Every structure is written in C-alpha cells, then in structure tokens.
PDB file of C-alpha atoms in Angstrom:
ATOM      1  CA  UNK R 223     -15.803 -11.077   4.979  1.00 47.00           C
ATOM      2  CA  UNK R 224     -12.394 -10.055   3.888  1.00 55.00           C
ATOM      3  CA  UNK R 225     -13.509 -10.467   0.525  1.00 55.00           C
ATOM      4  CA  UNK R 226     -16.613  -8.619   0.987  1.00 52.00           C
ATOM      5  CA  UNK R 227     -15.312  -5.683   3.423  1.00 52.00           C
ATOM      6  CA  UNK R 228     -12.334  -5.414   0.083  1.00 51.00           C
ATOM      7  CA  UNK R 229     -14.692  -5.106  -2.751  1.00 54.00           C
ATOM      8  CA  UNK R 230     -16.652  -2.008  -0.095  1.00 51.00           C
ATOM      9  CA  UNK R 231     -13.165  -0.302   0.253  1.00 51.00           C
ATOM     10  CA  UNK R 232     -11.381  -1.183  -2.598  1.00 52.00           C
ATOM     11  CA  UNK R 233     -13.970  -1.874  -5.597  1.00 53.00           C
ATOM     12  CA  UNK R 234     -13.693  -5.298  -7.846  1.00 54.00           C
ATOM     13  CA  UNK R 235     -10.192  -6.434  -7.980  1.00 54.00           C
ATOM     14  CA  UNK R 236      -8.496  -5.992 -11.041  1.00 57.00           C
ATOM     15  CA  UNK R 237      -5.771  -8.337 -11.605  1.00 57.00           C
ATOM     16  CA  UNK R 238      -6.160  -8.006 -15.301  1.00 53.00           C
ATOM     17  CA  UNK R 239      -4.828  -4.613 -15.328  1.00 58.00           C
ATOM     18  CA  UNK R 240      -1.433  -4.127 -15.820  1.00 69.00           C
ATOM     19  CA  UNK R 241       1.394  -2.366 -14.314  1.00 83.00           C
ATOM     20  CA  UNK R 242       4.102  -1.920 -15.544  1.00 89.00           C
ATOM     21  CA  UNK R 243       7.202  -2.289 -13.300  1.00 92.00           C
ATOM     22  CA  UNK R 244       7.810   1.400 -12.484  1.00 93.00           C
ATOM     23  CA  UNK R 245       3.951   1.918 -11.745  1.00 93.00           C
ATOM     24  CA  UNK R 246       3.874  -1.247  -9.150  1.00 94.00           C
ATOM     25  CA  UNK R 247       7.133  -0.097  -6.971  1.00 96.00           C
ATOM     26  CA  UNK R 248       5.442   3.239  -6.655  1.00 95.00           C
ATOM     27  CA  UNK R 249       2.725   2.137  -5.750  1.00 95.00           C
ATOM     28  CA  UNK R 250       4.238  -0.062  -3.352  1.00 97.00           C
ATOM     29  CA  UNK R 251       6.557   2.270  -1.779  1.00 97.00           C
ATOM     30  CA  UNK R 252       3.625   4.611  -2.205  1.00 96.00           C
ATOM     31  CA  UNK R 253       0.970   2.418   0.165  1.00 96.00           C
ATOM     32  CA  UNK R 254       3.458   1.686   2.450  1.00 97.00           C
ATOM     33  CA  UNK R 255       4.864   5.702   3.056  1.00 97.00           C
ATOM     34  CA  UNK R 256       0.368   5.822   4.049  1.00 96.00           C
ATOM     35  CA  UNK R 257       1.714   3.358   6.204  1.00 96.00           C
ATOM     36  CA  UNK R 258       4.544   4.040   8.808  1.00 97.00           C
ATOM     37  CA  UNK R 259       3.432   7.726   8.827  1.00 97.00           C
ATOM     38  CA  UNK R 260       0.260   5.669  10.675  1.00 95.00           C
ATOM     39  CA  UNK R 261       2.478   3.710  12.127  1.00 96.00           C
ATOM     40  CA  UNK R 262       4.624   6.010  13.927  1.00 97.00           C
ATOM     41  CA  UNK R 263       1.977   8.400  14.854  1.00 96.00           C
ATOM     42  CA  UNK R 264       0.039   8.984  18.435  1.00 93.00           C
ATOM     43  CA  UNK R 265      -3.382   9.952  16.644  1.00 93.00           C
ATOM     44  CA  UNK R 266      -4.084   7.630  14.000  1.00 92.00           C
ATOM     45  CA  UNK R 267      -6.432   5.169  12.143  1.00 90.00           C
ATOM     46  CA  UNK R 268      -5.168   1.732  13.593  1.00 92.00           C
ATOM     47  CA  UNK R 269      -4.128   0.018   9.972  1.00 92.00           C
ATOM     48  CA  UNK R 270      -5.622  -3.095   9.020  1.00 92.00           C
ATOM     49  CA  UNK R 271      -4.239  -4.455   5.596  1.00 93.00           C
ATOM     50  CA  UNK R 272      -2.688  -2.407   3.441  1.00 95.00           C
ATOM     51  CA  UNK R 273      -2.463  -3.954  -0.580  1.00 94.00           C
ATOM     52  CA  UNK R 274      -1.626  -3.239  -4.635  1.00 93.00           C
ATOM     53  CA  UNK R 275      -4.249  -5.450  -5.968  1.00 89.00           C
ATOM     54  CA  UNK R 276      -5.442  -2.888  -8.624  1.00 85.00           C
ATOM     55  CA  UNK R 277      -9.195  -2.155  -7.396  1.00 66.00           C
ATOM     56  CA  UNK R 278     -11.961  -0.178  -8.990  1.00 56.00           C
ATOM     57  CA  UNK R 279     -11.845   1.893 -11.550  1.00 47.00           C
ATOM     58  CA  UNK R 280      -9.196   4.046 -10.666  1.00 47.00           C
ATOM     59  CA  UNK R 281      -7.419   2.047  -7.522  1.00 69.00           C
ATOM     60  CA  UNK R 282      -3.735   0.585  -8.269  1.00 82.00           C
ATOM     61  CA  UNK R 283      -3.540  -0.170  -4.483  1.00 87.00           C
ATOM     62  CA  UNK R 284      -5.340   0.815  -0.909  1.00 89.00           C
ATOM     63  CA  UNK R 285      -4.181   1.634   3.134  1.00 90.00           C
ATOM     64  CA  UNK R 286      -6.853  -0.205   5.531  1.00 89.00           C
ATOM     65  CA  UNK R 287      -7.524   0.963   8.760  1.00 89.00           C
ATOM     66  CA  UNK R 288     -10.209   0.258  11.488  1.00 85.00           C
ATOM     67  CA  UNK R 289     -11.345   4.505  12.568  1.00 82.00           C
ATOM     68  CA  UNK R 290     -12.455   4.999  15.325  1.00 77.00           C
ATOM     69  CA  UNK R 291     -15.563   6.122  16.269  1.00 75.00           C
ATOM     70  CA  UNK R 292     -14.950  10.199  17.764  1.00 74.00           C
ATOM     71  CA  UNK R 293     -17.024  13.455  17.598  1.00 76.00           C
ATOM     72  CA  UNK R 294     -14.692  16.667  18.174  1.00 87.00           C
ATOM     73  CA  UNK R 295     -11.292  16.054  16.191  1.00 91.00           C
ATOM     74  CA  UNK R 296      -8.460  17.756  18.526  1.00 93.00           C
ATOM     75  CA  UNK R 297      -5.425  20.105  15.809  1.00 94.00           C
ATOM     76  CA  UNK R 298      -2.915  17.429  17.282  1.00 95.00           C
ATOM     77  CA  UNK R 299      -5.491  14.905  15.549  1.00 94.00           C
ATOM     78  CA  UNK R 300      -6.161  16.355  12.371  1.00 96.00           C
ATOM     79  CA  UNK R 301      -2.665  16.668  11.990  1.00 97.00           C
ATOM     80  CA  UNK R 302      -1.738  13.289  12.786  1.00 97.00           C
ATOM     81  CA  UNK R 303      -3.972  12.606   9.067  1.00 96.00           C
ATOM     82  CA  UNK R 304      -2.978  15.113   7.164  1.00 98.00           C
ATOM     83  CA  UNK R 305       0.465  13.994   7.601  1.00 98.00           C
ATOM     84  CA  UNK R 306      -0.616  10.136   7.369  1.00 97.00           C
ATOM     85  CA  UNK R 307      -3.046  11.366   3.753  1.00 97.00           C
ATOM     86  CA  UNK R 308       0.706  13.367   2.619  1.00 98.00           C
ATOM     87  CA  UNK R 309       2.677   9.663   4.041  1.00 97.00           C
ATOM     88  CA  UNK R 310       2.296   8.377  -0.523  1.00 96.00           C
ATOM     89  CA  UNK R 311       3.765  11.469  -1.927  1.00 97.00           C
ATOM     90  CA  UNK R 312       6.848  11.645   0.275  1.00 98.00           C
ATOM     91  CA  UNK R 313       7.587   8.540   0.255  1.00 98.00           C
ATOM     92  CA  UNK R 314       7.873   8.933  -3.375  1.00 97.00           C
ATOM     93  CA  UNK R 315       9.609  11.525  -3.043  1.00 97.00           C
ATOM     94  CA  UNK R 316      12.228  10.299  -0.778  1.00 97.00           C
ATOM     95  CA  UNK R 317      12.480   6.736  -2.897  1.00 97.00           C
ATOM     96  CA  UNK R 318      12.158   8.059  -6.385  1.00 96.00           C
ATOM     97  CA  UNK R 319      13.648  11.731  -6.328  1.00 96.00           C
ATOM     98  CA  UNK R 320      10.632  13.336  -8.570  1.00 93.00           C
ATOM     99  CA  UNK R 321       7.236  12.999  -7.707  1.00 92.00           C
ATOM    100  CA  UNK R 322       4.253  11.280  -9.751  1.00 91.00           C
ATOM    101  CA  UNK R 323       0.385  12.101  -9.873  1.00 91.00           C
ATOM    102  CA  UNK R 324      -0.601   8.408  -7.883  1.00 88.00           C
ATOM    103  CA  UNK R 325      -1.487  11.183  -4.930  1.00 91.00           C
ATOM    104  CA  UNK R 326      -3.990  13.182  -6.597  1.00 92.00           C
ATOM    105  CA  UNK R 327      -6.923  12.046  -4.040  1.00 93.00           C
ATOM    106  CA  UNK R 328      -4.696  12.741  -0.815  1.00 95.00           C
ATOM    107  CA  UNK R 329      -3.620  16.400  -1.930  1.00 96.00           C
ATOM    108  CA  UNK R 330      -8.430  16.610  -2.050  1.00 95.00           C
ATOM    109  CA  UNK R 331      -8.867  14.699   1.072  1.00 96.00           C
ATOM    110  CA  UNK R 332      -5.516  17.202   2.435  1.00 97.00           C
ATOM    111  CA  UNK R 333      -7.015  20.161   0.987  1.00 95.00           C
ATOM    112  CA  UNK R 334     -10.550  19.590   2.542  1.00 94.00           C
ATOM    113  CA  UNK R 335      -8.956  18.744   5.433  1.00 95.00           C
ATOM    114  CA  UNK R 336      -7.122  21.755   5.968  1.00 95.00           C
ATOM    115  CA  UNK R 337      -9.781  24.724   4.374  1.00 92.00           C
ATOM    116  CA  UNK R 338     -12.767  23.502   6.794  1.00 92.00           C
ATOM    117  CA  UNK R 339     -10.142  23.331  10.092  1.00 94.00           C
ATOM    118  CA  UNK R 340      -9.343  27.316   9.042  1.00 93.00           C
ATOM    119  CA  UNK R 341     -12.389  28.772   7.686  1.00 90.00           C
ATOM    120  CA  UNK R 342     -14.693  26.177   9.515  1.00 90.00           C
ATOM    121  CA  UNK R 343     -13.541  25.782  12.546  1.00 92.00           C
ATOM    122  CA  UNK R 344     -11.163  29.028  12.873  1.00 91.00           C
ATOM    123  CA  UNK R 345      -8.693  26.845  14.715  1.00 92.00           C
ATOM    124  CA  UNK R 346      -5.031  28.843  13.426  1.00 90.00           C
ATOM    125  CA  UNK R 347      -3.232  30.977  15.802  1.00 86.00           C
ATOM    126  CA  UNK R 348      -5.223  34.199  15.646  1.00 80.00           C
ATOM    127  CA  UNK R 349      -8.454  32.405  14.195  1.00 77.00           C
ATOM    128  CA  UNK R 350     -12.016  34.392  14.633  1.00 74.00           C
ATOM    129  CA  UNK R 351     -14.768  32.411  16.642  1.00 82.00           C
ATOM    130  CA  UNK R 352     -16.296  31.911  13.542  1.00 84.00           C
ATOM    131  CA  UNK R 353     -17.473  29.471  10.811  1.00 87.00           C
ATOM    132  CA  UNK R 354     -18.256  29.850   6.922  1.00 84.00           C
ATOM    133  CA  UNK R 355     -19.545  27.536   4.651  1.00 75.00           C
ATOM    134  CA  UNK R 356     -16.571  25.620   1.957  1.00 70.00           C
ATOM    135  CA  UNK R 357     -18.119  27.331  -1.350  1.00 65.00           C
ATOM    136  CA  UNK R 358     -18.828  25.645  -3.781  1.00 63.00           C
ATOM    137  CA  UNK R 359     -21.629  24.415  -1.511  1.00 54.00           C
ATOM    138  CA  UNK R 360     -23.883  27.799  -4.274  1.00 50.00           C
ATOM    139  CA  UNK R 361     -23.532  30.488  -1.544  1.00 49.00           C
ATOM    140  CA  UNK R 362     -22.025  33.492  -1.721  1.00 59.00           C
ATOM    141  CA  UNK R 363     -18.761  33.457  -0.239  1.00 71.00           C
ATOM    142  CA  UNK R 364     -19.883  35.721   3.314  1.00 77.00           C
ATOM    143  CA  UNK R 365     -16.401  37.097   3.566  1.00 80.00           C
ATOM    144  CA  UNK R 366     -14.360  39.712   2.399  1.00 84.00           C
ATOM    145  CA  UNK R 367     -10.746  38.458   0.254  1.00 86.00           C
ATOM    146  CA  UNK R 368      -8.447  39.749   2.371  1.00 90.00           C
ATOM    147  CA  UNK R 369     -10.173  36.810   4.783  1.00 89.00           C
ATOM    148  CA  UNK R 370      -9.738  34.627   1.901  1.00 88.00           C
ATOM    149  CA  UNK R 371      -5.749  35.279   1.422  1.00 92.00           C
ATOM    150  CA  UNK R 372      -5.291  34.692   5.339  1.00 92.00           C
ATOM    151  CA  UNK R 373      -7.589  31.874   4.610  1.00 91.00           C
ATOM    152  CA  UNK R 374      -5.336  30.921   1.719  1.00 92.00           C
ATOM    153  CA  UNK R 375      -1.789  30.998   3.747  1.00 95.00           C
ATOM    154  CA  UNK R 376      -3.037  29.311   7.031  1.00 95.00           C
ATOM    155  CA  UNK R 377      -4.368  26.703   4.924  1.00 95.00           C
ATOM    156  CA  UNK R 378      -0.865  26.156   3.037  1.00 97.00           C
ATOM    157  CA  UNK R 379       1.078  27.018   5.913  1.00 96.00           C
ATOM    158  CA  UNK R 380      -0.845  23.972   7.502  1.00 97.00           C
ATOM    159  CA  UNK R 381       0.335  22.150   5.123  1.00 98.00           C
ATOM    160  CA  UNK R 382       3.108  23.155   3.838  1.00 98.00           C
ATOM    161  CA  UNK R 383       3.913  22.564   8.043  1.00 98.00           C
ATOM    162  CA  UNK R 384       2.252  18.858   7.733  1.00 98.00           C
ATOM    163  CA  UNK R 385       4.645  18.056   4.748  1.00 98.00           C
ATOM    164  CA  UNK R 386       7.900  18.387   6.612  1.00 98.00           C
ATOM    165  CA  UNK R 387       6.835  16.693  10.077  1.00 98.00           C
ATOM    166  CA  UNK R 388       5.714  13.730   7.374  1.00 98.00           C
ATOM    167  CA  UNK R 389       9.448  13.982   4.820  1.00 98.00           C
ATOM    168  CA  UNK R 390      11.364  14.336   8.588  1.00 98.00           C
ATOM    169  CA  UNK R 391       9.752  10.981  10.265  1.00 98.00           C
ATOM    170  CA  UNK R 392       9.335   9.210   6.303  1.00 98.00           C
ATOM    171  CA  UNK R 393      13.570  10.003   7.066  1.00 98.00           C
ATOM    172  CA  UNK R 394      13.531   8.562   9.913  1.00 98.00           C
ATOM    173  CA  UNK R 395      11.648   5.515   8.922  1.00 98.00           C
ATOM    174  CA  UNK R 396      13.102   4.498   5.650  1.00 97.00           C
ATOM    175  CA  UNK R 397      14.120   1.350   6.031  1.00 98.00           C
ATOM    176  CA  UNK R 398      10.903   0.200   7.210  1.00 98.00           C
ATOM    177  CA  UNK R 399       9.240   2.240   4.438  1.00 98.00           C
ATOM    178  CA  UNK R 400      11.493  -0.921   3.033  1.00 98.00           C
ATOM    179  CA  UNK R 401      11.051  -3.434   4.042  1.00 98.00           C
ATOM    180  CA  UNK R 402       6.784  -3.183   3.454  1.00 98.00           C
ATOM    181  CA  UNK R 403       7.404  -1.867   0.642  1.00 98.00           C
ATOM    182  CA  UNK R 404       9.367  -4.392  -0.738  1.00 98.00           C
ATOM    183  CA  UNK R 405       7.198  -6.752   0.990  1.00 98.00           C
ATOM    184  CA  UNK R 406       3.833  -6.186  -1.171  1.00 97.00           C
ATOM    185  CA  UNK R 407       6.095  -5.978  -3.982  1.00 97.00           C
ATOM    186  CA  UNK R 408       6.751 -10.342  -2.966  1.00 97.00           C
ATOM    187  CA  UNK R 409       3.283  -9.920  -1.470  1.00 96.00           C
ATOM    188  CA  UNK R 410       0.586  -7.959  -2.679  1.00 95.00           C
ATOM    189  CA  UNK R 411      -0.875  -7.528   0.089  1.00 95.00           C
ATOM    190  CA  UNK R 412       0.542  -7.269   4.181  1.00 97.00           C
ATOM    191  CA  UNK R 413      -2.008  -7.488   7.142  1.00 95.00           C
ATOM    192  CA  UNK R 414      -1.040  -5.387  10.377  1.00 94.00           C
ATOM    193  CA  UNK R 415       0.684  -8.685  11.736  1.00 96.00           C
ATOM    194  CA  UNK R 416       2.976  -8.848   8.547  1.00 97.00           C
ATOM    195  CA  UNK R 417       4.131  -4.789   9.454  1.00 97.00           C
ATOM    196  CA  UNK R 418       3.925  -6.038  13.355  1.00 96.00           C
ATOM    197  CA  UNK R 419       6.491  -8.329  11.948  1.00 97.00           C
ATOM    198  CA  UNK R 420       8.280  -6.197  10.447  1.00 98.00           C
ATOM    199  CA  UNK R 421       8.807  -3.257  12.410  1.00 97.00           C
ATOM    200  CA  UNK R 422       7.973  -3.930  15.478  1.00 96.00           C
ATOM    201  CA  UNK R 423       4.677  -3.544  17.788  1.00 94.00           C
ATOM    202  CA  UNK R 424       2.538   0.633  16.835  1.00 93.00           C
ATOM    203  CA  UNK R 425       4.665   3.362  19.887  1.00 93.00           C
ATOM    204  CA  UNK R 426       1.607   4.675  20.967  1.00 90.00           C
ATOM    205  CA  UNK R 427      -0.780   0.850  21.167  1.00 84.00           C
ATOM    206  CA  UNK R 428      -0.640   1.350  25.442  1.00 84.00           C
ATOM    207  CA  UNK R 429      -0.905   5.186  25.329  1.00 84.00           C
ATOM    208  CA  UNK R 430      -4.374   5.827  26.802  1.00 82.00           C
ATOM    209  CA  UNK R 431      -4.296   9.473  24.674  1.00 80.00           C
ATOM    210  CA  UNK R 432      -3.463   7.579  21.777  1.00 82.00           C
ATOM    211  CA  UNK R 433      -6.322   6.193  18.975  1.00 81.00           C
ATOM    212  CA  UNK R 434      -3.866   3.286  18.867  1.00 75.00           C
ATOM    213  CA  UNK R 435      -5.077   2.200  22.472  1.00 73.00           C
ATOM    214  CA  UNK R 436      -5.689  -1.267  22.827  1.00 67.00           C
ATOM    215  CA  UNK R 437      -5.898  -1.075  26.841  1.00 52.00           C
ATOM    216  CA  UNK R 438      -4.019  -2.185  29.144  1.00 46.00           C
ATOM    217  CA  UNK R 439      -3.332  -6.106  28.589  1.00 41.00           C
ATOM    218  CA  UNK R 440      -1.364  -4.810  25.555  1.00 36.00           C
ATOM    219  CA  UNK R 441       1.586  -7.158  25.474  1.00 35.00           C
ATOM    220  CA  UNK R 442       4.399  -6.929  22.366  1.00 30.00           C
TER     221      UNK R 442
END
C-alpha cells in the first residue's frame, strides 16, 4: 500500500536517473526545508514522509503530508501554507548561498494561493468585499488597472512577508534542517518517526487549534 501511495503522489520511481552530488545535496536540503518549516508551524498538514528518490517525469524529491479535511481557511492558515512551500527555496539559500530552479512548482503554488487570497477572497488590509476570477479563465478582467496594481502589490507584500518569516524560522532551526537533510543523504527516505527521533515531536500536536492536533491522549 505504501508503495502504491508513493507512486500516486510522486510518480514512478526512477532510480536510473542519475543526480550529481550537488543536485542530490540540493534536493535533500530543499525537502528538509519544507519538512522543518511545516513541522514548527501551527496550521500545516502533518508530515508523513520525505524522499529524495527521483520519481515521475521531473520530481527529484517530495515531502508527503496527511491533509486535514477543511472547507474554509483563515489568513493564518494560508500564510503557514505559503511559508511551508517556500521552505525548500529558503533552505537552499541559507545552506548554499544561492537559489536554484528546483522551486518552480512551489513558486507556482505560492503565486496561485496568494493571488486567490487577495483577488478572490479580499483577504488583505483594506480589501473590499468583492471577488474577482483569476485571469486565464477566459474571462475579461472586470476591474481597472489601478486595482490590478493593488493586487500585485498586496501579493508581493504577502509573499515577501512569508519569505522573511520562513527565513527567520529556518535560521533559528538550521541545525534541524541539517539533521534531516543528512539523514536523507544517507537513507534517501525519512518517515515521520525518523523526523521525531531526529528533531523531536511537532510542538503543536497537543494544540486543539492546530492541524497537528492528535487528541488529549497524545504523548511525547
């Protein structure tokens, strides 16, 4: 069953795809960044597994989560989601001092969440109680250029704020990122139990307001 889940989420395993030593290290720290950010934020889906085994057409690694069923999201929940998506890129920047193209899919998802939050849900300071469709859906833009500029500015401010928050968290948790990444370089896969052993249990799993909440019987 576990192999079937991995195949659905990440695609067919491609062990024949050879990564350079730099690529393998970059992927390990990238995925560790995602995992550590999500581990230490209140409103993120619980992490189940991390892998740096190449899969599918392009995936060089992935972090698997157990999403909670929710029908609505708050500003705080969306911010935590964006921070988790940025965790891979920020971990690379802090570790290697430069960026790579490995975060393309993450950035596309960040952009989609941020523009949806601003333009469709009006979740920004001074936002009106109106909703506009994302462009690219075959509809004429139903608002003026100055509002479009407002959307762009609000999205940039939102993502910049999330990036700096993520940078601060991973700067503080640099040792934890290294522990997870080095485990991945050695074993290629890290389960939730492995991560608990490496960096301790998730701090919010006893918090009823957190998506990590495991109930009153949860113990360390």
